[in-house]
Short mmCIF file of C-alpha atoms in Angstrom, two decimals:
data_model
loop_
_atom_site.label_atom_id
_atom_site.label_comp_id
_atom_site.label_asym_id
_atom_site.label_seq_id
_atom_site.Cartn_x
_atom_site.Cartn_y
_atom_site.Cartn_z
CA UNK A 1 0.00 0.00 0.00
CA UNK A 2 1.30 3.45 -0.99
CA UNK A 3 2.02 5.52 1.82
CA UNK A 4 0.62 9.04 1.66
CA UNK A 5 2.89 12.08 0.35
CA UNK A 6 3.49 13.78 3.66
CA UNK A 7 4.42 10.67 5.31
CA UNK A 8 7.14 10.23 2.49
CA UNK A 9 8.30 13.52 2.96
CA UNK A 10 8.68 13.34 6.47
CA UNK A 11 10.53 10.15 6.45
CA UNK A 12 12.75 11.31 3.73
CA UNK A 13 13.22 14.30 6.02
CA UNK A 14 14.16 12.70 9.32
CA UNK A 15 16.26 9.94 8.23
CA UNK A 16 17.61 11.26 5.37
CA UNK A 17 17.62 14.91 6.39
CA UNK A 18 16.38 15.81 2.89
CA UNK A 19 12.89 18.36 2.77
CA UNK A 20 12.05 17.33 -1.17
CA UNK A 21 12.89 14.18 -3.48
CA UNK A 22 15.37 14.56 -6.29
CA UNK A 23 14.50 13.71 -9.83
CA UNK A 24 12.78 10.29 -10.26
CA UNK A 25 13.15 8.95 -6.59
CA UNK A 26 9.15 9.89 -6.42
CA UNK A 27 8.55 7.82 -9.06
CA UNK A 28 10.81 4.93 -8.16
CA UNK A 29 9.44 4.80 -4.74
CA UNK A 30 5.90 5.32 -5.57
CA UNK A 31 6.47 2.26 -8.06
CA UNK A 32 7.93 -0.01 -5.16
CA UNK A 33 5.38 0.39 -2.78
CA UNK A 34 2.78 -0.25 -5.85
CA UNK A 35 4.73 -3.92 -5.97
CA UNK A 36 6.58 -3.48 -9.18
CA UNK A 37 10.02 -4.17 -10.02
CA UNK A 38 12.43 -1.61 -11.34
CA UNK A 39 15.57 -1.45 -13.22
CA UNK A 40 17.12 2.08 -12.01
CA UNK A 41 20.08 3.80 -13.84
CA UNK A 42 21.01 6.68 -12.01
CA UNK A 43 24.50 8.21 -12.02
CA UNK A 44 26.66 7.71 -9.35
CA UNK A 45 25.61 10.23 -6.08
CA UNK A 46 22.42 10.41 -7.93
CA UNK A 47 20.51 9.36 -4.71
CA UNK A 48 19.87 5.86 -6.28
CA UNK A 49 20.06 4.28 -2.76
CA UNK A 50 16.89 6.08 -1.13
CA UNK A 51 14.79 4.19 -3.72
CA UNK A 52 15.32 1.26 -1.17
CA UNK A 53 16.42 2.56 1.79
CA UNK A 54 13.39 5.17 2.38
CA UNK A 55 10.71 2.18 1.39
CA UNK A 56 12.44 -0.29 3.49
CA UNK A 57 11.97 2.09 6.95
CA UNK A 58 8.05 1.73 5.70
CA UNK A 59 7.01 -1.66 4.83
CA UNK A 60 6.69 -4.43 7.15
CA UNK A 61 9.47 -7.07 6.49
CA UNK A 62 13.03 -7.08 5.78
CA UNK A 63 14.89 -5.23 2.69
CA UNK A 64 17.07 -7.77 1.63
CA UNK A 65 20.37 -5.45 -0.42
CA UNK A 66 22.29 -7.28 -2.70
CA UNK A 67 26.20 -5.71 -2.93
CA UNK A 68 29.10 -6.58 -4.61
CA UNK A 69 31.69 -5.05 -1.73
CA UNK A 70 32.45 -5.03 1.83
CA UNK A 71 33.60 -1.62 2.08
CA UNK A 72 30.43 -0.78 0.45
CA UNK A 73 28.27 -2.57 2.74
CA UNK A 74 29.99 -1.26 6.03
CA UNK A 75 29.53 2.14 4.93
CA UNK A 76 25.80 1.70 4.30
CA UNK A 77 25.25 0.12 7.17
CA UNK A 78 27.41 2.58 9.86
CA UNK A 79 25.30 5.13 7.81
CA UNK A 80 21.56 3.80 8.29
CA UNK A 81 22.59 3.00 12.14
CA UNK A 82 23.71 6.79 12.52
CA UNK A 83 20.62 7.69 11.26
CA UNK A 84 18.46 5.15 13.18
CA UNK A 85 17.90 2.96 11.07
CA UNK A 86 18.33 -0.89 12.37
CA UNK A 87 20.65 -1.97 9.50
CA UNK A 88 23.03 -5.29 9.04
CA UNK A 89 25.24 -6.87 6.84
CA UNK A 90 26.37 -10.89 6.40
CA UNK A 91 29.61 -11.35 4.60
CA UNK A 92 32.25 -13.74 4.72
CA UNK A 93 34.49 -11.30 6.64
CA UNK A 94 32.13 -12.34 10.17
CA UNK A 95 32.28 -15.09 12.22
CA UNK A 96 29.74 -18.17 12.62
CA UNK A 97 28.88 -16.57 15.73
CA UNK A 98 28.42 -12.97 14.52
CA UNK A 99 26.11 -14.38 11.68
CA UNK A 100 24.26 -16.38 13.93
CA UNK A 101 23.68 -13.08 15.55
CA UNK A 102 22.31 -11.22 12.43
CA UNK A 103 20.07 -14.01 11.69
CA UNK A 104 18.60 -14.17 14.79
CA UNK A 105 18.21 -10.50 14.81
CA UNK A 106 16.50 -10.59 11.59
CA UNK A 107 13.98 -13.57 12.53
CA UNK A 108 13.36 -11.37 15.99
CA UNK A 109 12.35 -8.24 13.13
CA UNK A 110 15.12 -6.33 14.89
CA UNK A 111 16.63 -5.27 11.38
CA UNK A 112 14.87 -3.51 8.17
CA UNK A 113 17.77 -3.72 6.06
CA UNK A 114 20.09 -6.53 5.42
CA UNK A 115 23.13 -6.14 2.89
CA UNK A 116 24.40 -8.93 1.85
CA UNK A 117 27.08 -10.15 -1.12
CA UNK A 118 25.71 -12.47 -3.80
CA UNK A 119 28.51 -14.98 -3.09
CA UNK A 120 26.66 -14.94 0.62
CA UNK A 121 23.35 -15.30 0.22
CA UNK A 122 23.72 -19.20 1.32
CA UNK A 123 23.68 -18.28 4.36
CA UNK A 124 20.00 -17.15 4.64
CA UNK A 125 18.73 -19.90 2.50
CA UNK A 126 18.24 -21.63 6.57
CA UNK A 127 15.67 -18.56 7.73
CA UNK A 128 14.08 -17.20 4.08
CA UNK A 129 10.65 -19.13 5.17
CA UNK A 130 10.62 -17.71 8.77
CA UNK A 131 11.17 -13.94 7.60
CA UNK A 132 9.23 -11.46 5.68
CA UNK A 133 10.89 -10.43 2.84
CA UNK A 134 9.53 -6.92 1.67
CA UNK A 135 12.15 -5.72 -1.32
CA UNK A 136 14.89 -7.20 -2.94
CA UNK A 137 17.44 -4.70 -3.98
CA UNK A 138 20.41 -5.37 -6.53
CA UNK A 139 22.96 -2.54 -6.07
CA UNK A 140 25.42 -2.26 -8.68
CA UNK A 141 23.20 -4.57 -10.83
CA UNK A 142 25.76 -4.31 -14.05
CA UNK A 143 27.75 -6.70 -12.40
CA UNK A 144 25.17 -9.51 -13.53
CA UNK A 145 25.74 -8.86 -16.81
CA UNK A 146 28.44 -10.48 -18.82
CA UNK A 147 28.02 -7.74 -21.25
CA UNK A 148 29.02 -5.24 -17.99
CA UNK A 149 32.24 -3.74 -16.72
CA UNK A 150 32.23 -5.62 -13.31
CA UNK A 151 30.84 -9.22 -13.78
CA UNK A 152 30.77 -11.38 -10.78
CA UNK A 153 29.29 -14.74 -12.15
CA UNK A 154 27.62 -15.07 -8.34
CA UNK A 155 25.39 -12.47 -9.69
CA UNK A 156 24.05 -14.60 -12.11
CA UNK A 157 22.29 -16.75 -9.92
CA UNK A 158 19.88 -13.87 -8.24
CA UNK A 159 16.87 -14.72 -10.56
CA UNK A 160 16.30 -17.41 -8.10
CA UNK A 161 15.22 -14.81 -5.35
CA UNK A 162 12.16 -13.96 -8.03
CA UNK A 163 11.43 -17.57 -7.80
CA UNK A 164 11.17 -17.86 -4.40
CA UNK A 165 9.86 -14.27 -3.39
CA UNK A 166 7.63 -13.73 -6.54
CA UNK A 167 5.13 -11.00 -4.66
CA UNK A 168 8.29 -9.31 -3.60
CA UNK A 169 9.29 -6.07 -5.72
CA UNK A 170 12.91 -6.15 -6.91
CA UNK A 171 14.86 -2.98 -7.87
CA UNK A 172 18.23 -3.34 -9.55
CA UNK A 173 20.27 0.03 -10.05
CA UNK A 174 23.05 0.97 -11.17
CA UNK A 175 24.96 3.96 -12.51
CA UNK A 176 25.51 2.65 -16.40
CA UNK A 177 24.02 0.42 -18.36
CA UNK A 178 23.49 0.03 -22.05
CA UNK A 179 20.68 -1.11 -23.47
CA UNK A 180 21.88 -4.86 -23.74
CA UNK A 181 22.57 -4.67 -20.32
CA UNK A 182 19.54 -3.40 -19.22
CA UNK A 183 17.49 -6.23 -20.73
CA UNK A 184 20.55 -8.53 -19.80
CA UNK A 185 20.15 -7.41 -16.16
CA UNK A 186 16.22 -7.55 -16.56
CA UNK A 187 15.89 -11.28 -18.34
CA UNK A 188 18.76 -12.62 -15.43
CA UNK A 189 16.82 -11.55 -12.74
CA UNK A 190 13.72 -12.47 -13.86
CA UNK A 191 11.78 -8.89 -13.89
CA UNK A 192 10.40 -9.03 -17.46
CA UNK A 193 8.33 -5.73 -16.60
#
C-alpha cells in the first residue's frame, strides 16, 4: 500500500535529512510500494540508494540489499545506524557466531535492512521461510551482466530470489548500463516488466 505524500516527505526528512525528493526517486518509490520491479540507472551520487532505503523504513518485512563489496556494505550500514535505522550486513568477513547473531536478529524483526554479497546469500537460504521479505534490492546490478564492466558470475544466480519471493518487488540500479545490459540485467533476474 502506498504511503501518503506527507508521510514520504517526512521520512525522507528525518532519516535522510532531505525536505524534497530529487528527480525520479518519487517515481521509483511510488512504483515499489505499488509492488513493481524496477531497473534504475542513475548516475553515481544520484541518490539511487533512497529508492530502497526510504521504502524499506516503511514496509513491514526485511529489505534484503544485494552488494558486490564489503567496504560498500559497512559504509551503508554505519550510515543507516547513525541515522536510526536498524541496518546489518552478512559477509564472509564475520564469524559463525556474529552471523548467527544477524540471523537471529532478523527472525526477531530487529533489522529492516540486510546487505548482503551475492557470493553470501547461502547463508540465509536456513531462515528465508521464517522472515518477511519486503524488497529485494540489486545494487550495482551491471555486475550480472556479462556484457558489464564488473561481472561477478555469483550475480548470475539472483533470478532465483524472483522464484522464491515472486510478490516481492525487486529494484536493480546501477549507474551505467546500455541497453543490452539493461534487458541482460532484466531477463537474469527475472523482472520481465
Amino acid at each position: 500500500m502506498l504511503p501518503d505524500q506527507k508521510l514520504l516527505i517526512q521520512t525522507l526528512k528525518e532519516y535522510f535529512g532531505y525536505d524534497s525528493f530529487r528527480p525520479l526517486q518519487h517515481t521509483i518509490i511510488t512504483s515499489v510500494f505499488e509492488g513493481k520491479d524496477n531497473l534504475v540507472i542513475m548516475p553515481t551520487g544520484g541518490g539511487k540508494s533512497i529508492c530502497y532505503q526510504l521504502p524499506a523504513t516503511l514496509l513491514p518485512g526485511v529489505t534484503l540489499v544485494i552488494s558486490p563489496l564489503i567496504a560498500l556494505m559497512k559504509d551503508q550500514v554505519d550510515g543507516l545506524i547513525a541515522n536510526g535505522i536498524e541496518a546489518a550486513y552478512i559477509n564472509s568477513s564475520q564469524t559463525e557466531s556474529e552471523h548467527q547473531n544477524i540471523l537471529q536478529k532478523i527472525i526477531d524483526k530487529k533489522i529492516k535492512l540486510l546487505y548482503v554479497a551475492p557470493e553470501s546469500l547461502s547463508f540465509l537460504d536456513a531462515i528465508f521461510s521464517e522472515i518477511e521479505i519486503s524488497l529485494i534490492a540489486i545494487d550495482e546490478a551491471h555486475c550480472i551482466s556479462a556484457w558489464g564492466h564488473d561481472f561477478r558470475p555469483a550475480y548470475t544466480q539472483l533470478g532465483y530470489l524472483k522464484n522464491i519471493f515472486p510478490q516481492t518487488p525487486v529494484i536493480a540500479l546501477t549507474a551505467s548500463a546500455d541497453k543490452a545490459t539493461r534487458q541482460d540485467i532484466c531477463d537474469q533476474l527475472n523482472i520481465p516488466n
